Amino acid sequence: VQLQASGGGLVQAGGSLRLSCLASGFPLEHYALAWFRQAAGTEREGVASISSSSSDSYYRDSVKGRFTVSRDNAKNTGYLEMDSLKPEDTAVYYCAVRPRYQYSSRDLRESEYSFWGQGTLVTVSS
C-alpha cells in the first residue's frame, strides 16, 4: 500500500511541470487527494485538494489560476499540473489522501491527511 509521487524536476520560471501520484494497493476512488509542498527551511503547506469524484477542489491563493489538480480513478492516479511556475514554487511536493467521507475542500491541514507518499522535488530557476 503506497502513494508514489513523481514528475518533479528542474524548470525555468514560466515553465510547466505535471506531477503524478500513483496509488498502489488500494482504490484511490475511495479517497480525497491533496498536494502539499515544503520549501527548504519552511513548514509544509497545503497546495490543492480534490474530492474523490472530482466534483470539488480547492487551491491555496498563491497557486490559483496556475495549478490544476485532477485525478483519474481508473488509473488510480492523481495529478498536479503546474503552469507559469515561479522560483517561489521551488519545494518538495507530496501527495496525500484522506477518506472521501471526511473531505472538506478548504481544510488543507496536514493532520487531516492520514496517508502520504514520498516527495518529488520541483526546482524553478529564475
mmCIF file of C-alpha atoms in Angstrom:
data_model
loop_
_atom_site.group_PDB
_atom_site.id
_atom_site.type_symbol
_atom_site.label_atom_id
_atom_site.label_comp_id
_atom_site.label_asym_id
_atom_site.label_seq_id
_atom_site.Cartn_x
_atom_site.Cartn_y
_atom_site.Cartn_z
ATOM 1 C CA VAL A 1 0.000 0.000 0.000
ATOM 2 C CA GLN A 2 1.681 3.182 -1.116
ATOM 3 C CA LEU A 3 1.481 6.518 -2.830
ATOM 4 C CA GLN A 4 4.240 7.367 -5.238
ATOM 5 C CA ALA A 5 4.727 10.939 -6.370
ATOM 6 C CA SER A 6 6.727 11.631 -9.498
ATOM 7 C CA GLY A 7 7.278 14.214 -12.190
ATOM 8 C CA GLY A 8 9.410 16.730 -10.370
ATOM 9 C CA GLY A 9 12.468 18.293 -11.923
ATOM 10 C CA LEU A 10 14.269 21.479 -12.851
ATOM 11 C CA VAL A 11 12.362 24.038 -14.893
ATOM 12 C CA GLN A 12 12.825 27.685 -15.758
ATOM 13 C CA ALA A 13 10.489 30.328 -14.431
ATOM 14 C CA GLY A 14 7.379 30.473 -16.560
ATOM 15 C CA GLY A 15 7.608 26.809 -17.422
ATOM 16 C CA SER A 16 5.347 23.888 -16.608
ATOM 17 C CA LEU A 17 5.503 20.551 -14.884
ATOM 18 C CA ARG A 18 2.982 17.804 -14.284
ATOM 19 C CA LEU A 19 3.230 15.813 -11.096
ATOM 20 C CA SER A 20 1.652 12.388 -10.747
ATOM 21 C CA CYS A 21 0.602 10.479 -7.653
ATOM 22 C CA LEU A 22 0.141 6.759 -8.241
ATOM 23 C CA ALA A 23 -1.747 4.786 -5.619
ATOM 24 C CA SER A 24 -0.900 1.120 -5.201
ATOM 25 C CA GLY A 25 -2.655 -1.479 -3.104
ATOM 26 C CA PHE A 26 -5.869 0.445 -2.525
ATOM 27 C CA PRO A 27 -8.586 2.095 -4.614
ATOM 28 C CA LEU A 28 -7.849 5.779 -4.901
ATOM 29 C CA GLU A 29 -11.529 6.436 -5.710
ATOM 30 C CA HIS A 30 -12.342 5.959 -2.017
ATOM 31 C CA TYR A 31 -10.139 8.849 -1.021
ATOM 32 C CA ALA A 32 -9.832 12.569 -1.396
ATOM 33 C CA LEU A 33 -6.412 13.659 -2.581
ATOM 34 C CA ALA A 34 -4.273 16.639 -1.743
ATOM 35 C CA TRP A 35 -0.912 18.042 -2.693
ATOM 36 C CA PHE A 36 1.402 19.662 -0.191
ATOM 37 C CA ARG A 37 4.830 21.208 -0.543
ATOM 38 C CA GLN A 38 7.742 22.042 1.661
ATOM 39 C CA ALA A 39 10.420 24.514 0.737
ATOM 40 C CA ALA A 40 13.788 24.401 2.472
ATOM 41 C CA GLY A 41 13.588 25.849 5.956
ATOM 42 C CA THR A 42 9.825 26.199 5.935
ATOM 43 C CA GLU A 43 6.852 24.240 7.163
ATOM 44 C CA ARG A 44 4.898 22.026 4.833
ATOM 45 C CA GLU A 45 1.866 23.734 3.330
ATOM 46 C CA GLY A 46 -1.207 22.595 1.502
ATOM 47 C CA VAL A 47 -1.323 23.445 -2.183
ATOM 48 C CA ALA A 48 -4.503 21.921 -3.575
ATOM 49 C CA SER A 49 -7.069 19.246 -2.918
ATOM 50 C CA ILE A 50 -9.680 17.347 -4.881
ATOM 51 C CA SER A 51 -12.623 15.234 -3.831
ATOM 52 C CA SER A 52 -12.871 11.550 -4.692
ATOM 53 C CA SER A 53 -15.305 12.215 -7.534
ATOM 54 C CA SER A 54 -13.516 15.361 -8.778
ATOM 55 C CA SER A 55 -16.661 17.361 -8.042
ATOM 56 C CA ASP A 56 -14.867 19.708 -5.659
ATOM 57 C CA SER A 57 -11.396 21.152 -5.477
ATOM 58 C CA TYR A 58 -9.526 23.865 -3.670
ATOM 59 C CA TYR A 59 -6.316 25.813 -4.149
ATOM 60 C CA ARG A 60 -4.212 27.994 -1.954
ATOM 61 C CA ASP A 61 -4.302 31.575 -3.127
ATOM 62 C CA SER A 62 -0.715 31.684 -4.366
ATOM 63 C CA VAL A 63 -1.320 28.945 -6.962
ATOM 64 C CA LYS A 64 -4.850 29.767 -8.106
ATOM 65 C CA GLY A 65 -5.011 30.161 -11.855
ATOM 66 C CA ARG A 66 -1.611 28.491 -12.320
ATOM 67 C CA PHE A 67 -2.035 24.999 -10.859
ATOM 68 C CA THR A 68 -4.704 22.443 -11.671
ATOM 69 C CA VAL A 69 -5.418 19.372 -9.569
ATOM 70 C CA SER A 70 -7.076 16.392 -11.210
ATOM 71 C CA ARG A 71 -7.378 12.650 -10.936
ATOM 72 C CA ASP A 72 -8.082 9.568 -12.989
ATOM 73 C CA ASN A 73 -9.581 6.973 -10.694
ATOM 74 C CA ALA A 74 -9.463 4.352 -13.421
ATOM 75 C CA LYS A 75 -5.685 4.740 -13.418
ATOM 76 C CA ASN A 76 -5.528 5.113 -9.633
ATOM 77 C CA THR A 77 -3.588 8.312 -10.188
ATOM 78 C CA GLY A 78 -3.821 11.932 -9.161
ATOM 79 C CA TYR A 79 -2.161 14.859 -10.897
ATOM 80 C CA LEU A 80 -0.978 18.372 -10.273
ATOM 81 C CA GLU A 81 -0.478 20.425 -13.411
ATOM 82 C CA MET A 82 1.721 23.403 -12.657
ATOM 83 C CA ASP A 83 1.964 26.239 -15.145
ATOM 84 C CA SER A 84 3.620 29.640 -15.025
ATOM 85 C CA LEU A 85 5.989 28.363 -12.402
ATOM 86 C CA LYS A 86 7.827 30.812 -10.187
ATOM 87 C CA PRO A 87 11.036 30.423 -8.190
ATOM 88 C CA GLU A 88 8.943 30.543 -5.023
ATOM 89 C CA ASP A 89 7.239 27.318 -6.121
ATOM 90 C CA THR A 90 10.513 25.503 -5.525
ATOM 91 C CA ALA A 91 9.846 22.785 -2.952
ATOM 92 C CA VAL A 92 9.445 19.100 -2.345
ATOM 93 C CA TYR A 93 5.901 18.207 -3.337
ATOM 94 C CA TYR A 94 3.934 15.476 -1.593
ATOM 95 C CA CYS A 95 0.614 13.824 -2.286
ATOM 96 C CA ALA A 96 -1.614 12.578 0.494
ATOM 97 C CA VAL A 97 -5.077 11.085 0.903
ATOM 98 C CA ARG A 98 -7.912 11.055 3.383
ATOM 99 C CA PRO A 99 -11.136 9.030 3.356
ATOM 100 C CA ARG A 100 -13.641 10.559 0.953
ATOM 101 C CA TYR A 101 -16.357 10.988 3.574
ATOM 102 C CA GLN A 102 -14.006 13.156 5.612
ATOM 103 C CA TYR A 103 -13.198 15.519 2.771
ATOM 104 C CA SER A 104 -13.542 19.217 3.329
ATOM 105 C CA SER A 105 -12.140 21.146 0.426
ATOM 106 C CA ARG A 106 -10.810 24.130 2.357
ATOM 107 C CA ASP A 107 -9.204 22.012 5.044
ATOM 108 C CA LEU A 108 -5.610 21.576 3.955
ATOM 109 C CA ARG A 109 -4.187 20.802 7.341
ATOM 110 C CA GLU A 110 -1.521 18.131 7.264
ATOM 111 C CA SER A 111 -3.039 16.407 10.245
ATOM 112 C CA GLU A 112 -6.234 15.678 8.323
ATOM 113 C CA TYR A 113 -4.444 13.588 5.715
ATOM 114 C CA SER A 114 -3.566 10.178 7.010
ATOM 115 C CA PHE A 115 -1.515 8.573 4.264
ATOM 116 C CA TRP A 116 1.381 10.155 2.449
ATOM 117 C CA GLY A 117 3.652 9.453 -0.445
ATOM 118 C CA GLN A 118 7.303 10.309 -0.678
ATOM 119 C CA GLY A 119 8.087 13.700 -2.102
ATOM 120 C CA THR A 120 9.226 14.799 -5.517
ATOM 121 C CA LEU A 121 11.488 17.818 -5.853
ATOM 122 C CA VAL A 122 10.470 20.741 -8.023
ATOM 123 C CA THR A 123 13.118 23.372 -8.666
ATOM 124 C CA VAL A 124 12.232 26.549 -10.545
ATOM 125 C CA SER A 125 15.158 28.638 -11.713
ATOM 126 C CA SER A 126 14.912 32.366 -12.308
#
